[in-house]
Short mmCIF file of C-alpha atoms in Angstrom, two decimals:
data_model
loop_
_atom_site.label_atom_id
_atom_site.label_comp_id
_atom_site.label_asym_id
_atom_site.label_seq_id
_atom_site.Cartn_x
_atom_site.Cartn_y
_atom_site.Cartn_z
CA UNK A 1 36.79 29.56 78.47
CA UNK A 2 34.30 32.36 77.87
CA UNK A 3 32.98 30.61 74.76
CA UNK A 4 32.57 27.40 76.75
CA UNK A 5 30.58 29.26 79.41
CA UNK A 6 28.34 30.87 76.78
CA UNK A 7 27.72 27.52 75.12
CA UNK A 8 26.74 25.99 78.45
CA UNK A 9 24.28 28.80 79.07
CA UNK A 10 22.74 28.74 75.59
CA UNK A 11 22.60 25.11 74.51
CA UNK A 12 21.61 21.76 75.99
CA UNK A 13 24.47 19.38 76.22
CA UNK A 14 26.16 17.20 75.43
CA UNK A 15 24.93 15.93 72.01
CA UNK A 16 24.82 12.18 71.39
CA UNK A 17 24.68 9.86 68.39
CA UNK A 18 20.92 9.28 67.79
CA UNK A 19 20.99 5.48 68.01
CA UNK A 20 22.92 5.48 71.29
CA UNK A 21 20.63 8.15 72.70
CA UNK A 22 17.44 6.20 71.94
CA UNK A 23 18.99 3.00 73.25
CA UNK A 24 19.79 4.74 76.52
CA UNK A 25 16.29 6.23 76.69
CA UNK A 26 14.81 2.74 76.40
CA UNK A 27 17.06 1.52 79.19
CA UNK A 28 15.82 4.24 81.50
CA UNK A 29 12.14 4.56 80.49
CA UNK A 30 9.45 1.96 79.96
CA UNK A 31 7.60 3.91 77.28
CA UNK A 32 9.55 5.90 74.70
CA UNK A 33 7.94 7.94 71.93
CA UNK A 34 10.16 8.58 68.88
CA UNK A 35 8.87 11.08 66.34
CA UNK A 36 8.74 10.28 62.64
CA UNK A 37 9.10 12.79 59.81
CA UNK A 38 7.00 11.14 57.15
CA UNK A 39 8.89 12.11 53.95
CA UNK A 40 12.36 11.39 55.38
CA UNK A 41 14.29 8.12 55.54
CA UNK A 42 16.36 8.74 58.67
CA UNK A 43 13.71 8.17 61.38
CA UNK A 44 12.70 4.82 59.83
CA UNK A 45 16.33 3.76 59.45
CA UNK A 46 16.88 4.62 63.10
CA UNK A 47 14.00 2.39 64.26
CA UNK A 48 15.09 -0.55 62.09
CA UNK A 49 18.67 -0.27 63.30
CA UNK A 50 17.52 0.06 66.90
CA UNK A 51 15.65 -3.24 66.65
CA UNK A 52 18.49 -5.05 64.89
CA UNK A 53 21.12 -3.88 67.38
CA UNK A 54 19.15 -4.13 70.62
CA UNK A 55 20.36 -6.42 73.36
CA UNK A 56 18.21 -9.26 74.60
CA UNK A 57 18.28 -7.77 78.12
CA UNK A 58 16.92 -4.42 76.89
CA UNK A 59 14.69 -5.50 74.01
CA UNK A 60 11.36 -3.81 73.37
CA UNK A 61 8.21 -5.88 73.76
CA UNK A 62 5.87 -3.65 71.75
CA UNK A 63 6.39 -1.43 68.71
CA UNK A 64 3.38 0.85 68.18
CA UNK A 65 3.06 2.24 64.66
CA UNK A 66 0.89 4.97 63.15
CA UNK A 67 -1.01 2.40 61.08
CA UNK A 68 -4.79 1.97 60.97
CA UNK A 69 -6.06 -0.67 63.39
CA UNK A 70 -7.77 -2.83 60.75
CA UNK A 71 -4.34 -3.58 59.28
CA UNK A 72 -3.39 -5.61 62.38
CA UNK A 73 -4.48 -8.85 60.71
CA UNK A 74 -2.02 -8.41 57.85
CA UNK A 75 0.84 -7.37 60.13
CA UNK A 76 0.29 -10.49 62.23
CA UNK A 77 0.11 -12.69 59.13
CA UNK A 78 3.37 -11.27 57.84
CA UNK A 79 5.17 -11.76 61.15
CA UNK A 80 4.00 -15.39 61.31
CA UNK A 81 4.84 -16.17 57.64
CA UNK A 82 7.45 -18.86 57.02
CA UNK A 83 9.36 -18.25 54.88
CA UNK A 84 9.13 -14.49 55.17
CA UNK A 85 6.53 -13.12 52.76
CA UNK A 86 6.69 -9.33 52.35
CA UNK A 87 3.94 -9.60 49.71
CA UNK A 88 1.43 -9.71 52.58
CA UNK A 89 2.39 -6.14 53.49
CA UNK A 90 2.81 -4.90 49.94
CA UNK A 91 -0.58 -6.29 48.94
CA UNK A 92 -2.06 -4.29 51.85
CA UNK A 93 -0.21 -1.00 51.40
CA UNK A 94 -1.93 0.75 54.29
CA UNK A 95 0.34 -1.32 56.56
CA UNK A 96 3.14 0.71 54.96
CA UNK A 97 1.39 4.08 55.23
CA UNK A 98 0.66 4.27 51.51
CA UNK A 99 -0.73 7.81 51.83
CA UNK A 100 2.85 8.99 52.49
CA UNK A 101 4.31 6.67 49.86
CA UNK A 102 5.21 3.01 50.26
CA UNK A 103 8.88 3.07 51.16
CA UNK A 104 11.69 0.57 51.48
CA UNK A 105 12.56 2.18 54.81
CA UNK A 106 9.15 1.60 56.38
CA UNK A 107 9.09 -1.95 55.05
CA UNK A 108 12.50 -2.49 56.62
CA UNK A 109 11.10 -1.72 60.08
CA UNK A 110 8.81 -4.74 59.73
CA UNK A 111 11.66 -6.83 58.34
CA UNK A 112 13.85 -5.92 61.32
CA UNK A 113 11.10 -7.12 63.68
CA UNK A 114 10.63 -10.29 61.65
CA UNK A 115 14.34 -11.10 61.79
CA UNK A 116 14.50 -10.36 65.52
CA UNK A 117 11.52 -12.61 66.23
CA UNK A 118 12.99 -15.46 64.20
CA UNK A 119 16.22 -15.18 66.14
CA UNK A 120 14.51 -14.82 69.53
CA UNK A 121 11.49 -17.14 69.56
CA UNK A 122 11.01 -16.71 73.31
CA UNK A 123 11.30 -12.91 73.23
CA UNK A 124 8.99 -11.79 70.44
CA UNK A 125 8.30 -8.14 69.57
CA UNK A 126 4.64 -7.39 68.95
CA UNK A 127 3.84 -4.75 66.33
CA UNK A 128 0.67 -2.82 67.07
CA UNK A 129 -1.34 -0.97 64.43
CA UNK A 130 -2.16 1.81 66.88
CA UNK A 131 -4.06 4.32 64.73
CA UNK A 132 -7.84 4.57 64.33
CA UNK A 133 -9.82 2.17 62.19
CA UNK A 134 -9.87 3.48 58.64
CA UNK A 135 -7.40 6.29 59.16
CA UNK A 136 -6.72 8.37 57.16
CA UNK A 137 -10.40 8.78 56.50
CA UNK A 138 -11.94 10.52 53.51
CA UNK A 139 -14.18 13.19 55.07
CA UNK A 140 -17.31 14.31 53.26
CA UNK A 141 -17.32 17.83 54.73
CA UNK A 142 -14.85 20.25 56.37
CA UNK A 143 -16.79 19.78 59.61
CA UNK A 144 -16.16 16.03 59.52
CA UNK A 145 -12.49 16.56 58.73
CA UNK A 146 -11.98 18.99 61.61
CA UNK A 147 -13.90 16.83 64.08
CA UNK A 148 -11.95 13.77 63.01
CA UNK A 149 -8.67 15.60 63.51
CA UNK A 150 -9.43 16.86 67.01
CA UNK A 151 -10.83 13.52 68.24
CA UNK A 152 -8.14 11.32 66.74
CA UNK A 153 -5.42 11.51 69.40
CA UNK A 154 -7.85 11.10 72.29
CA UNK A 155 -9.32 7.97 70.72
CA UNK A 156 -5.90 6.51 69.92
CA UNK A 157 -4.80 7.14 73.52
CA UNK A 158 -7.94 5.47 74.91
CA UNK A 159 -7.28 2.33 72.90
CA UNK A 160 -3.57 2.36 73.68
CA UNK A 161 -4.17 2.65 77.43
CA UNK A 162 -5.99 -0.67 77.21
CA UNK A 163 -2.90 -2.24 75.66
CA UNK A 164 -0.73 -0.86 78.45
CA UNK A 165 -3.11 -2.18 81.10
CA UNK A 166 -3.00 -5.67 79.58
CA UNK A 167 0.81 -5.65 79.56
CA UNK A 168 1.95 -3.32 82.36
CA UNK A 169 5.55 -4.60 82.33
CA UNK A 170 6.23 -4.34 78.62
CA UNK A 171 8.94 -2.06 77.28
CA UNK A 172 7.30 0.04 74.56
CA UNK A 173 8.54 2.07 71.60
CA UNK A 174 5.95 4.30 69.92
CA UNK A 175 6.84 5.51 66.42
CA UNK A 176 4.47 8.17 65.06
CA UNK A 177 4.56 11.63 63.56
CA UNK A 178 6.26 13.88 66.09
CA UNK A 179 3.34 16.11 67.05
CA UNK A 180 1.55 13.09 68.54
CA UNK A 181 4.32 12.88 71.14
CA UNK A 182 3.73 16.35 72.56
CA UNK A 183 2.64 16.65 76.19
CA UNK A 184 0.87 19.50 78.03
CA UNK A 185 -0.08 21.29 74.81
CA UNK A 186 -3.07 21.25 72.46
CA UNK A 187 -4.07 23.29 69.46
CA UNK A 188 -6.58 24.75 67.08
CA UNK A 189 -7.16 23.35 63.60
CA UNK A 190 -8.87 25.14 60.72
CA UNK A 191 -10.01 23.33 57.60
CA UNK A 192 -11.53 25.72 55.13
CA UNK A 193 -13.69 27.99 57.28
CA UNK A 194 -14.31 25.37 59.95
CA UNK A 195 -12.32 25.63 63.19
CA UNK A 196 -12.07 23.33 66.18
CA UNK A 197 -9.86 22.98 69.27
CA UNK A 198 -8.30 20.06 71.11
CA UNK A 199 -6.68 19.96 74.54
CA UNK A 200 -3.95 17.37 74.07
CA UNK A 201 -2.00 15.25 71.62
CA UNK A 202 -1.69 11.47 72.02
CA UNK A 203 1.18 11.47 74.56
CA UNK A 204 -0.53 14.25 76.51
CA UNK A 205 -3.67 12.18 76.96
CA UNK A 206 -1.55 9.24 78.13
CA UNK A 207 0.25 11.49 80.61
CA UNK A 208 -3.06 12.80 81.95
CA UNK A 209 -3.99 9.21 82.77
CA UNK A 210 -0.73 8.53 84.56
CA UNK A 211 1.37 6.90 81.84
CA UNK A 212 4.94 8.20 81.84
CA UNK A 213 6.04 8.74 78.24
CA UNK A 214 9.56 9.86 77.33
CA UNK A 215 9.15 11.87 74.13
CA UNK A 216 11.95 12.28 71.62
CA UNK A 217 10.99 14.68 68.85
CA UNK A 218 12.74 14.40 65.50
CA UNK A 219 13.18 17.58 63.49
CA UNK A 220 14.82 18.60 60.24
CA UNK A 221 14.91 21.51 57.86
CA UNK A 222 11.75 21.55 55.76
CA UNK A 223 11.00 22.93 52.31
CA UNK A 224 10.15 26.31 53.85
CA UNK A 225 13.74 26.55 55.12
CA UNK A 226 13.24 25.95 58.84
CA UNK A 227 12.33 23.07 61.11
CA UNK A 228 8.96 22.25 62.65
CA UNK A 229 10.34 23.77 65.86
CA UNK A 230 12.30 26.91 66.58
CA UNK A 231 14.39 24.81 68.95
CA UNK A 232 15.68 22.92 65.90
CA UNK A 233 16.48 26.23 64.24
CA UNK A 234 18.43 27.14 67.38
CA UNK A 235 20.32 23.84 67.69
CA UNK A 236 20.99 22.82 64.11
CA UNK A 237 23.96 25.12 63.70
CA UNK A 238 25.81 23.65 66.67
CA UNK A 239 26.90 20.60 64.63
CA UNK A 240 27.12 19.69 60.97
CA UNK A 241 25.92 16.15 61.57
CA UNK A 242 22.87 14.44 63.02
CA UNK A 243 22.68 14.27 66.79
CA UNK A 244 20.32 13.85 69.74
CA UNK A 245 20.13 15.93 72.87
CA UNK A 246 18.02 16.06 76.03
CA UNK A 247 16.05 19.29 76.35
CA UNK A 248 16.64 21.39 79.45
CA UNK A 249 16.24 24.96 80.69
CA UNK A 250 18.80 26.31 78.22
CA UNK A 251 16.08 26.38 75.51
CA UNK A 252 13.43 28.03 77.70
CA UNK A 253 14.25 31.40 76.15
CA UNK A 254 12.58 30.17 72.95
CA UNK A 255 9.14 31.10 74.19
CA UNK A 256 7.15 30.06 71.11
CA UNK A 257 8.97 26.85 70.20
CA UNK A 258 6.63 25.42 67.54
CA UNK A 259 6.08 26.84 64.09
CA UNK A 260 2.39 26.88 63.21
CA UNK A 261 1.41 24.88 60.13
CA UNK A 262 -0.24 26.59 57.19
CA UNK A 263 -1.10 24.77 53.97
CA UNK A 264 -3.74 25.16 51.30
CA UNK A 265 -7.05 25.15 53.15
CA UNK A 266 -5.48 23.87 56.37
CA UNK A 267 -3.89 25.51 59.38
CA UNK A 268 -2.72 24.27 62.76
CA UNK A 269 -1.93 26.54 65.70
CA UNK A 270 -0.48 25.24 68.95
CA UNK A 271 -2.09 26.32 72.21
CA UNK A 272 -0.70 27.73 74.32
CA UNK A 273 1.61 29.34 71.80
CA UNK A 274 4.21 30.23 74.42
CA UNK A 275 5.69 27.52 76.62
CA UNK A 276 9.01 25.79 77.26
CA UNK A 277 9.40 22.93 74.82
CA UNK A 278 10.97 20.71 77.52
CA UNK A 279 7.55 20.60 79.17
CA UNK A 280 6.07 19.06 76.01
CA UNK A 281 9.01 16.87 74.96
CA UNK A 282 12.05 15.42 76.68
CA UNK A 283 14.61 15.29 73.91
CA UNK A 284 15.22 15.99 70.24
CA UNK A 285 16.93 14.25 67.36
CA UNK A 286 18.37 17.01 65.17
CA UNK A 287 18.76 15.96 61.54
CA UNK A 288 21.10 18.19 59.55
CA UNK A 289 21.68 15.52 56.93
CA UNK A 290 18.62 13.87 55.45
CA UNK A 291 17.46 11.82 52.49
CA UNK A 292 13.94 11.25 51.19
CA UNK A 293 12.28 7.87 51.59
CA UNK A 294 12.85 5.47 48.70
CA UNK A 295 9.49 4.66 47.18
CA UNK A 296 8.48 1.21 46.00
CA UNK A 297 6.81 1.75 42.63
CA UNK A 298 6.66 -1.76 41.21
CA UNK A 299 6.24 -5.24 42.58
CA UNK A 300 9.70 -6.04 41.27
CA UNK A 301 11.08 -3.69 43.95
CA UNK A 302 9.89 -5.98 46.72
CA UNK A 303 13.12 -7.76 47.38
CA UNK A 304 16.03 -5.60 48.49
#
C-alpha cells in the first residue's frame, strides 16, 4: 500500500496505449497537436494507424503537416489521383520532408489518408501543408537564419488561424515536431554568434488568439542518453513499453522540464527555464521502444 501511495504522489496515472489515448483526445478536443520525432518511425506509424482505425463518427477533417506550403499542389494532386499514384509525392520529395530523409513511414501517412478518402467519399480528410513557403530555407547569413527561426512559428500560426476561421467546426490533428506544440513558453536561439528571442511556439500563438489546442508531446531517449524532456527521463522507467499519459501536478517538481539543445554552431534555450510542463503541454507519449525511419533510397522502393 505504501508503494501505491508513493506512486500516486510521484507519477501521473494511469498510463494508456498511445493509439487509444490519442483517439480519446480527439473525441474530447477539437484541435489535437501530436508531436513528431523526426528520425523515429513510431510517431508516423501512430498517425497512419489512427487514420486507418478511426470511426466515421469521430473522424478528423484536417491533418496539418510540417510541410512547406508550396507543396500543397502536389499533395492535392496525389489525393485526387486515380489510381493512386505515389510517384507524385516521390517526385516532389519535400512533401515527404526530404531534409529528414524520405521515409516509408511518412509516405504511409498520406496513403492512409488516400485510402480513407476513397472509402469515405462524403467524409474526406484534407491534408494541409502548414509550414512556411520554402521551408527549410537556405539562409545566407547567421542573422537571416536566426530571424527565420524566431519568426517561423508566429507566421505559421497566423496562416493556420485563417484555416480554422474558414472551417470552425472541423476536427483537426496537427502533426509537427514536438516543440511547436508547446504553450506558454518561448526561447532564445543562437546561431554562431547571433542570438535572438521569441515569445511563443506555434501552439502558444494559437492559444494567445483563443484557439484551444490539446498538446501531446512525444519523447524518446536520444543519442545523448536522455529525452528531450526531463519529464520523459522521470517517466520512462515506470514501464518497459510505450505508453501515453496525461500530465498533472505530480510532475511539477521537475522545475526545469526541457533539456536545452546544443549542436555545432546552434543552441536553443527555453524561456522561462523553470515552469511546470503541464502548463506547456497536456500529455506525453513515452517511447521506450523505438526504431528509425526506413528510408526510400531508390525509385524501386516506391511500392510497399
